[in-house]
mmCIF file of C-alpha atoms in Angstrom:
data_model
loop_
_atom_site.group_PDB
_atom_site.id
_atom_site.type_symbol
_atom_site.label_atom_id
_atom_site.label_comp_id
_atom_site.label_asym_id
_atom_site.label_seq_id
_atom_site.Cartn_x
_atom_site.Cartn_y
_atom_site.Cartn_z
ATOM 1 C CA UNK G 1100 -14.212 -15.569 47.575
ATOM 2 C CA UNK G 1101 -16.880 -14.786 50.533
ATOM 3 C CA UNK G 1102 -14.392 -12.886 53.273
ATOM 4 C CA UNK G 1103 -15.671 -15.800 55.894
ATOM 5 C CA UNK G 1104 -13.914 -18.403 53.545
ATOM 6 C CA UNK G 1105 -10.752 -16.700 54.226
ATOM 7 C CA UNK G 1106 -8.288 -18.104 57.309
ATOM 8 C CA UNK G 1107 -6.363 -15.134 57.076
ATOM 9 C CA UNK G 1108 -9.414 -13.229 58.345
ATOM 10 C CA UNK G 1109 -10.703 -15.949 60.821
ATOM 11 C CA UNK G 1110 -11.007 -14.210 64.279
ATOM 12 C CA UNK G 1111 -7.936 -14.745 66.322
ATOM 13 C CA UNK G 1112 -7.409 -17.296 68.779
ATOM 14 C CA UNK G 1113 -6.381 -14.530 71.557
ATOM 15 C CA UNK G 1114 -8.688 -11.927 72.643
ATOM 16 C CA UNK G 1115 -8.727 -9.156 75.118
ATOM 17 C CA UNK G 1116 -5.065 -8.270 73.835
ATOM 18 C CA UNK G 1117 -5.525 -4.658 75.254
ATOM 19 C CA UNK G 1118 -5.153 -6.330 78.539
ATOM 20 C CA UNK G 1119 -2.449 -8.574 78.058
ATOM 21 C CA UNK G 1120 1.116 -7.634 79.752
ATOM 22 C CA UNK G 1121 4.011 -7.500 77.526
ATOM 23 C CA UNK G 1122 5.458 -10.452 78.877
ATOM 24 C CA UNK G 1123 1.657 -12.541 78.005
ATOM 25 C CA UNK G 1124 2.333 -10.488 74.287
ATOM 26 C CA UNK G 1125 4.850 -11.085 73.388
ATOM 27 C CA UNK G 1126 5.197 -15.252 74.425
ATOM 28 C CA UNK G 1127 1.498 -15.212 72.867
ATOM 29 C CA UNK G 1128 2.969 -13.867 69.564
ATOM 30 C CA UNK G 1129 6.072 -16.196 69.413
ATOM 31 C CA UNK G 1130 3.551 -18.870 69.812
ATOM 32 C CA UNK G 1131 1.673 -18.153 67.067
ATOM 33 C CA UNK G 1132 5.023 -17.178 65.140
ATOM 34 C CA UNK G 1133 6.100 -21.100 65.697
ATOM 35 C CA UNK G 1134 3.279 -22.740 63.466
ATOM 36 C CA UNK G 1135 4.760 -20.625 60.358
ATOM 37 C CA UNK G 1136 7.985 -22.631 59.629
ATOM 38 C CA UNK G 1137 5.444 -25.993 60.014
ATOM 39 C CA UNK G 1138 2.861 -24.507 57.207
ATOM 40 C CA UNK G 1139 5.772 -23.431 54.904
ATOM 41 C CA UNK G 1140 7.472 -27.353 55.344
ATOM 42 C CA UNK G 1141 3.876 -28.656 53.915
ATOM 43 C CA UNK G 1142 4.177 -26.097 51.014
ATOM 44 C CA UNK G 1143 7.441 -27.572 49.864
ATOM 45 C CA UNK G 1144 6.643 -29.785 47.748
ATOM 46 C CA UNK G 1145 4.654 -26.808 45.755
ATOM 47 C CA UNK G 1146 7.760 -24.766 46.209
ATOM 48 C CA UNK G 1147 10.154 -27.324 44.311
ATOM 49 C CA UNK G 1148 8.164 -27.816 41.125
ATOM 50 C CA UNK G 1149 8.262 -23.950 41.020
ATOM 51 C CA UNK G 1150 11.299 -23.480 41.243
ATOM 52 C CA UNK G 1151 12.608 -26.313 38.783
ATOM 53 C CA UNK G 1152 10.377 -25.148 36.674
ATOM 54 C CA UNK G 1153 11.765 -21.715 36.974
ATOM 55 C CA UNK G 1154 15.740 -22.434 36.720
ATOM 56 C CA UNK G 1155 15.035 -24.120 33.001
ATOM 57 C CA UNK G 1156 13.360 -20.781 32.479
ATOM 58 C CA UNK G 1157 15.973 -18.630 33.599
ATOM 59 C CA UNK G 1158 18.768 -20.653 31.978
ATOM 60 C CA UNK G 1159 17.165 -20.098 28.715
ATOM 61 C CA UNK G 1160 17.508 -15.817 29.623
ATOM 62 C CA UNK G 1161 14.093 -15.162 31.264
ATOM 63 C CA UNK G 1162 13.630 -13.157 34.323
ATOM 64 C CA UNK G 1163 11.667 -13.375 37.517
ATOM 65 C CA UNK G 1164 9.028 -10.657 38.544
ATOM 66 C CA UNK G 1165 7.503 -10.171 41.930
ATOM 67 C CA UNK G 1166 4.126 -8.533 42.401
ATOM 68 C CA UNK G 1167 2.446 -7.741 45.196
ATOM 69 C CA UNK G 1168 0.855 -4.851 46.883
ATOM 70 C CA UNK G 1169 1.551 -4.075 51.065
ATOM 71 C CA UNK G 1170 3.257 -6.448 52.770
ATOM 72 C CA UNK G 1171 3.265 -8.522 50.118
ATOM 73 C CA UNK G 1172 4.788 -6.597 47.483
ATOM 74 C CA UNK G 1173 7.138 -4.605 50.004
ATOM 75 C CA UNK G 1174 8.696 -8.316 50.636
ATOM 76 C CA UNK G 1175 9.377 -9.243 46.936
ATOM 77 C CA UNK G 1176 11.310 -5.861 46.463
ATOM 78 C CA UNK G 1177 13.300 -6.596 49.304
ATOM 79 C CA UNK G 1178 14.068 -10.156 47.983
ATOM 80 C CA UNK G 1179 14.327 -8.907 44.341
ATOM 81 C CA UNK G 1180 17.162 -5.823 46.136
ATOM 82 C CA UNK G 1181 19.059 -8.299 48.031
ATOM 83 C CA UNK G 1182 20.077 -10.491 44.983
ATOM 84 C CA UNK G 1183 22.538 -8.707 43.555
ATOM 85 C CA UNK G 1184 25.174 -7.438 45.944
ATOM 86 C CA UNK G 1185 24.864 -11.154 47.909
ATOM 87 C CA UNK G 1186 25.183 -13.096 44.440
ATOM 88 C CA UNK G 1187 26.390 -11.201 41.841
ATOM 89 C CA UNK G 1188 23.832 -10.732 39.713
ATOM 90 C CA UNK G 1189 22.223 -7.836 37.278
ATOM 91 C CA UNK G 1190 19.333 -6.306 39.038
ATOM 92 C CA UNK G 1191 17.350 -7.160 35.855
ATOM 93 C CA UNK G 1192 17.819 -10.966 37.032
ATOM 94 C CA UNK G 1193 14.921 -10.830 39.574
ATOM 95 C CA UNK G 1194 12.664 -7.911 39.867
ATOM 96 C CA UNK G 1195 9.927 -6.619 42.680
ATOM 97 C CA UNK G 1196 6.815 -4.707 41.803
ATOM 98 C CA UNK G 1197 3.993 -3.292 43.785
ATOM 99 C CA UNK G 1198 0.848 -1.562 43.800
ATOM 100 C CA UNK G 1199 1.459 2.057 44.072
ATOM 101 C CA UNK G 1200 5.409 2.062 43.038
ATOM 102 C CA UNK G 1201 8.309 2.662 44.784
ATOM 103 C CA UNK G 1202 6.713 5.596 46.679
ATOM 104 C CA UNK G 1203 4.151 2.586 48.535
ATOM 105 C CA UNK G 1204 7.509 1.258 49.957
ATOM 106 C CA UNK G 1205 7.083 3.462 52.713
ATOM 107 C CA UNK G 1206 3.672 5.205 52.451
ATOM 108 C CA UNK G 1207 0.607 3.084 52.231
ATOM 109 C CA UNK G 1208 -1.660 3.758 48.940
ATOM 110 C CA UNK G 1209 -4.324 0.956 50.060
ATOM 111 C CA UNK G 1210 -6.434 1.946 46.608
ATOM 112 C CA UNK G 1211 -3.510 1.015 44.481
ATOM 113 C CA UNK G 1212 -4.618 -2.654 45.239
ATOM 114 C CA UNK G 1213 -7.886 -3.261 43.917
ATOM 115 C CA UNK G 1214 -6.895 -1.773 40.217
ATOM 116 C CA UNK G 1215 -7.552 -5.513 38.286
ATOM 117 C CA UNK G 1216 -5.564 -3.992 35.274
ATOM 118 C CA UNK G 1217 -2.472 -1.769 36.429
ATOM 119 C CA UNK G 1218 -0.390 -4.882 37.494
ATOM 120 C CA UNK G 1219 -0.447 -5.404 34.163
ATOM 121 C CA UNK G 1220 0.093 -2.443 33.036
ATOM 122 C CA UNK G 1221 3.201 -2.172 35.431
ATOM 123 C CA UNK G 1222 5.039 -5.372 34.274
ATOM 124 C CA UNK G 1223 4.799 -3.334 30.391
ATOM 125 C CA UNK G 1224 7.861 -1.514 31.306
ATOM 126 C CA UNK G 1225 10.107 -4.585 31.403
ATOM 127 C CA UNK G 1226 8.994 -5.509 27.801
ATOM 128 C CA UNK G 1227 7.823 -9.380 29.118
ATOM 129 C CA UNK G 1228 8.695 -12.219 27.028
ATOM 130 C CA UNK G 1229 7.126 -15.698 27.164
ATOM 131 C CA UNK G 1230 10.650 -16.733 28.767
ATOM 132 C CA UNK G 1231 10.319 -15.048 31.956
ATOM 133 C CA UNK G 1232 7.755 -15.665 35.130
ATOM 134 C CA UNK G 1233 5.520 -13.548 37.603
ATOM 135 C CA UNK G 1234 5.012 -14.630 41.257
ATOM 136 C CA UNK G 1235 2.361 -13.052 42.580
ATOM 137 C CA UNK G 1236 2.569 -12.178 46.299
ATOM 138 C CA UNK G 1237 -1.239 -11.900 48.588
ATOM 139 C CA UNK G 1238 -1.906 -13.280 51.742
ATOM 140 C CA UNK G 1239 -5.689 -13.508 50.498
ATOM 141 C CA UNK G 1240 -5.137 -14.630 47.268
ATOM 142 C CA UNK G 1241 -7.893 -12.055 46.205
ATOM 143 C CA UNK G 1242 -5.886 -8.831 45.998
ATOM 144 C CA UNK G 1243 -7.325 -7.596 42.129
ATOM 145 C CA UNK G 1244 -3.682 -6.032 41.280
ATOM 146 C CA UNK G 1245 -2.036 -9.614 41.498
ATOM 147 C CA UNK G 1246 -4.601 -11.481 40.135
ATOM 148 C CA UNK G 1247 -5.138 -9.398 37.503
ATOM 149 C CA UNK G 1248 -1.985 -9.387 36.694
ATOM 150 C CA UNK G 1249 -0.663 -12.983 36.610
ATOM 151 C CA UNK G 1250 -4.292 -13.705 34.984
ATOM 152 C CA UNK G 1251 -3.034 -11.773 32.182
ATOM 153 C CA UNK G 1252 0.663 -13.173 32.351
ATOM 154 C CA UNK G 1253 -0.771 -16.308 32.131
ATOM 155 C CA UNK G 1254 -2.653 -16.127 28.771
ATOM 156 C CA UNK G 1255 0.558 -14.182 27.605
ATOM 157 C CA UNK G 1256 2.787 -17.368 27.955
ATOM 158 C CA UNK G 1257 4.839 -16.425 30.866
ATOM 159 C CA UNK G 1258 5.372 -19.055 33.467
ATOM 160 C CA UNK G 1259 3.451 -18.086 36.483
ATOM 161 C CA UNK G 1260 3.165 -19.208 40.278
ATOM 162 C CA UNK G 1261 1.727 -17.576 43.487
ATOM 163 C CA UNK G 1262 2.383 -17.294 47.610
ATOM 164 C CA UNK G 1263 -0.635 -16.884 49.524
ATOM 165 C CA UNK G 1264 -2.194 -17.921 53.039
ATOM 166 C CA UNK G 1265 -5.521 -18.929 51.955
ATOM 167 C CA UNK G 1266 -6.983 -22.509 50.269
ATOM 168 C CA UNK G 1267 -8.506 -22.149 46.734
ATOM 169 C CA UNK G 1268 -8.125 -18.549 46.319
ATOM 170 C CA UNK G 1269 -8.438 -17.081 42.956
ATOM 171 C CA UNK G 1270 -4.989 -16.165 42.542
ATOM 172 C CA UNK G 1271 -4.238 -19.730 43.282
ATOM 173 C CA UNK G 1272 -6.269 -20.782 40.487
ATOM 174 C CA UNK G 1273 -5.166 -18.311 38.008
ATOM 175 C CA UNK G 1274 -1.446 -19.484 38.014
ATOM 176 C CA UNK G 1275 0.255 -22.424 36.848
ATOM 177 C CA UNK G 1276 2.415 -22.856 40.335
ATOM 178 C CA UNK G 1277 0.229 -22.037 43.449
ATOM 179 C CA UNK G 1278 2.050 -22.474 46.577
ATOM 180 C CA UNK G 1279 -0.142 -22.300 49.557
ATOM 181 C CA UNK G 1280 1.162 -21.371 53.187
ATOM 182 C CA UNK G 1281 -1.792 -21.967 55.649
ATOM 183 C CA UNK G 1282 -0.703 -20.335 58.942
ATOM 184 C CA UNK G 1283 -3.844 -20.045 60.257
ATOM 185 C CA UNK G 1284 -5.373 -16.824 62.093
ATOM 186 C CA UNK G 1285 -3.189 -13.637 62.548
ATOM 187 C CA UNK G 1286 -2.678 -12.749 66.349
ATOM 188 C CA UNK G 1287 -4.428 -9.782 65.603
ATOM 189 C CA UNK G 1288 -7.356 -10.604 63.452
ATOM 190 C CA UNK G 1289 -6.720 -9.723 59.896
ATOM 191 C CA UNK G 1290 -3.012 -8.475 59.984
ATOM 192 C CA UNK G 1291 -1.535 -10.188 57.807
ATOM 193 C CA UNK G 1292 1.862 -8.447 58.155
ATOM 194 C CA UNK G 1293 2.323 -10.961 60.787
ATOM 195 C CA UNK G 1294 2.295 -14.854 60.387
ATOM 196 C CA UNK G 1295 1.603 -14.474 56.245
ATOM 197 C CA UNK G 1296 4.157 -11.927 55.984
ATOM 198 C CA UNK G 1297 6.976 -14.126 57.516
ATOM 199 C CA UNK G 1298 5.855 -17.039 55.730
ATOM 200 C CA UNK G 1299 5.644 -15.209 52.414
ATOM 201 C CA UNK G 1300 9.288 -14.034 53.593
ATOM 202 C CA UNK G 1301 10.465 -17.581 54.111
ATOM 203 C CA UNK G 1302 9.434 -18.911 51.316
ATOM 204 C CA UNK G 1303 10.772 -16.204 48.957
ATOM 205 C CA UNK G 1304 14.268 -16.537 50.964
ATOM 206 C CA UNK G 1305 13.945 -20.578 49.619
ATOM 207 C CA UNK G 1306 12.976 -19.765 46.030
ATOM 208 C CA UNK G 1307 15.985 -17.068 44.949
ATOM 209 C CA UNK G 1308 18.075 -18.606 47.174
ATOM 210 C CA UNK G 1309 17.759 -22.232 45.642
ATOM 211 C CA UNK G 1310 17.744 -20.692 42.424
ATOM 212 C CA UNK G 1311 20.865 -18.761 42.633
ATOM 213 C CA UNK G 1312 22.672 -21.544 43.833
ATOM 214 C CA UNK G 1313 21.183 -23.944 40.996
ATOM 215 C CA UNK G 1314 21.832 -20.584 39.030
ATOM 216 C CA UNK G 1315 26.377 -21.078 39.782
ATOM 217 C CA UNK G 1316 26.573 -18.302 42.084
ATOM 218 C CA UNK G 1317 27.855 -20.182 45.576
ATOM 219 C CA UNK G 1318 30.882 -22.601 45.804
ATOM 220 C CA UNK G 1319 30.360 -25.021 48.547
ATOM 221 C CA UNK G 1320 28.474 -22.508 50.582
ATOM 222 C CA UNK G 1321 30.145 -19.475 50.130
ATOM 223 C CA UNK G 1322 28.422 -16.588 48.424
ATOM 224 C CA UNK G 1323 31.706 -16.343 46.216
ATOM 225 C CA UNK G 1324 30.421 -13.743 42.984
ATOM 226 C CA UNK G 1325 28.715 -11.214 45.670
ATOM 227 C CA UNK G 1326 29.524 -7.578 44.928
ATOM 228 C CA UNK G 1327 32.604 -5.831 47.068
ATOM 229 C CA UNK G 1328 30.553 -3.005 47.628
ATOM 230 C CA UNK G 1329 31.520 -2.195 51.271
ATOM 231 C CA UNK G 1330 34.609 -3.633 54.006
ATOM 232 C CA UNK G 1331 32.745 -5.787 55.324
ATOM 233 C CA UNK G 1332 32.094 -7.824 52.202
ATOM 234 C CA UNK G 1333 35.632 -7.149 50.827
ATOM 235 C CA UNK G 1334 36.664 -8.591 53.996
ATOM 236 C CA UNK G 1335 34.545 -11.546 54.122
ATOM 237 C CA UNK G 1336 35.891 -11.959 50.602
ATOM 238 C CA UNK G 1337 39.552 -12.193 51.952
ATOM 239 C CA UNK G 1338 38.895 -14.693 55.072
ATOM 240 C CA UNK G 1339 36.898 -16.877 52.129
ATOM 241 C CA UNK G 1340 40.252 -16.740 50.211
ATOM 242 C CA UNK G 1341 42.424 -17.484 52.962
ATOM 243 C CA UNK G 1342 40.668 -20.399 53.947
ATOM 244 C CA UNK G 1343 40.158 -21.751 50.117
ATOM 245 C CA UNK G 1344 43.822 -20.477 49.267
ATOM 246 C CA UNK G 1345 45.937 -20.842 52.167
ATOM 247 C CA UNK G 1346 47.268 -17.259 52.461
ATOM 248 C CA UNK G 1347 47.574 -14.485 54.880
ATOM 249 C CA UNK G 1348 45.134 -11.946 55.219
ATOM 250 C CA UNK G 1349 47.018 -9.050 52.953
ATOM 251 C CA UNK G 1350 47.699 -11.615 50.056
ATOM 252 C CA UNK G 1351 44.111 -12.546 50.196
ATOM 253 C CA UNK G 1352 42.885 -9.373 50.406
ATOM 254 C CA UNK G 1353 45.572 -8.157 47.381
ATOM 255 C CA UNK G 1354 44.089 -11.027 45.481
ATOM 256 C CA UNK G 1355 40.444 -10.418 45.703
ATOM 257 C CA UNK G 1356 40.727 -6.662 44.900
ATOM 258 C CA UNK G 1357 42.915 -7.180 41.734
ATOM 259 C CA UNK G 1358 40.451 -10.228 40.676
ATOM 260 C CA UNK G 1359 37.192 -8.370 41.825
ATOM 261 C CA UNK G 1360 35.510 -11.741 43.351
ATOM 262 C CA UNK G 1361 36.648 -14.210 44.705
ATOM 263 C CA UNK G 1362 35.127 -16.681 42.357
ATOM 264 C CA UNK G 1363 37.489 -14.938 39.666
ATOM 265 C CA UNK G 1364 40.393 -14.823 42.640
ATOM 266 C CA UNK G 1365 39.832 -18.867 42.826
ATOM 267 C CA UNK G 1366 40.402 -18.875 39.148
ATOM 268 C CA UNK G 1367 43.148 -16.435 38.655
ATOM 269 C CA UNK G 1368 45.036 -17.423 41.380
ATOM 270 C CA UNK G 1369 44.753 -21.181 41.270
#
């Protein structure tokens, strides 16, 4: 794909930035910042028949890999992190991988990206089964380490799908699910940490989020199996109790510490 084909690297519809005030920046930005929730709602259709697809998957015991490399991949290990201590979950449940490893979190290795076979290579230490499914994460939808890798995913059986900002993109066409957030230039040309990095954000926020619900882990809309890992989730635990139990704060509190959630509080208690 010819780097002129690419929105994400169209010039930007603001120029002369340098001379901007803060006050012309930053209203410029949020303006730009308002067409991303509009591109994701045209994607959702794309982002339902992953997803279904996915729960039936993930019922039946497979897992969920990110991959990415940047942005992109820095986003699905913060998704992939988040999933346990809000819903309960084992870490192996969801997993984020990038270009470069955990050290690319917060160092840039830019060369990590264009190594077509070391996705791959990476997803070997999680022993993949035909169950499970790789999202691959790139605002271009030309980054070699994701392509290669859910190429490769593909014509191993796993289920595969893809976030990305640009139309027709070979990642798109090398996965079975290709969901396709067009958000148009980046304020500054080519930075794609900013309007493809929020979208990619959004959307990954709908598709664990969905799925752990679909998945048991809320009641109603309480996050009711997250971890009691600090106060202020043990204590969010006990007003949730309260409210669902009609007791005082110590009882609650008593209750959700002897049960160790409250889903199993609800239960035990009932």
């Amino acid at each position: 794909m010819d780097i002129k084909d690419k929105i994400t690297e169209q010039p930007s519809h603001y120029d002369h930035l340098e001379q901007m005030s803060v006050s012309e920046l930053l209203r410029h930005i949020n303006e730009e910042d308002c067409r991303v929730a509009a591109a994701v709602r045209q994607a959702v259709p794309q982002i339902q028949a992953f997803v279904e697809t996915l729960e039936q998957r993930m019922k039946r015991g497979g897992r969920l890999f990110y991959i990415g490399a940047g942005t992109s991949g820095r986003l699905g290990v913060l998704d992939a992190s988040e999933l346990p201590p809000t819903f309960g979950v084992p870490d192996t449940w969801v997993t984020g991988i990038m270009a470069g490893g955990d050290k690319a979190l917060r160092q840039a290795i830019e060369k990590a990206e264009d190594n077509v076979e070391q996705g791959w290579k990476d997803l070997q230490a999680y022993q993949p089964t035909a169950n499970d499914t790789v999202l691959g994460i790139a605002a271009s939808g030309t980054t070699p380490y994701v392509v290669g890798a859910v190429t490769l995913a593909r014509q191993n059986g796993l289920l595969t799908g893809c976030i990305t900002s640009n139309y027709n993109t070979p990642l798109a066409q090398a996965v079975d699910f290709p969901i396709e957030t067009i958000v148009g230039p980046e304020f500054v040309t080519g930075s794609s940490r900013m309007k493809s990095g929020t979208a990619q954000k959004m959307v990954l926020n709908m598709i664990s989020t969905s799925l752990m619900i679909r998945l048991g882990r809320v009641k109603g809309n309480r996050m009711v199996k997250m971890q009691l890992k600090s106060e202020k989730l043990i204590d969010r635990g006990a007003r949730m109790l309260m409210e669902i139990q009609g007791v005082d704060y110590e009882e609650a509190r008593h209750r959700l510490l002897k049960a160790g959630s409250v889903a199993r509080a609800i239960k035990l208690f009932s």
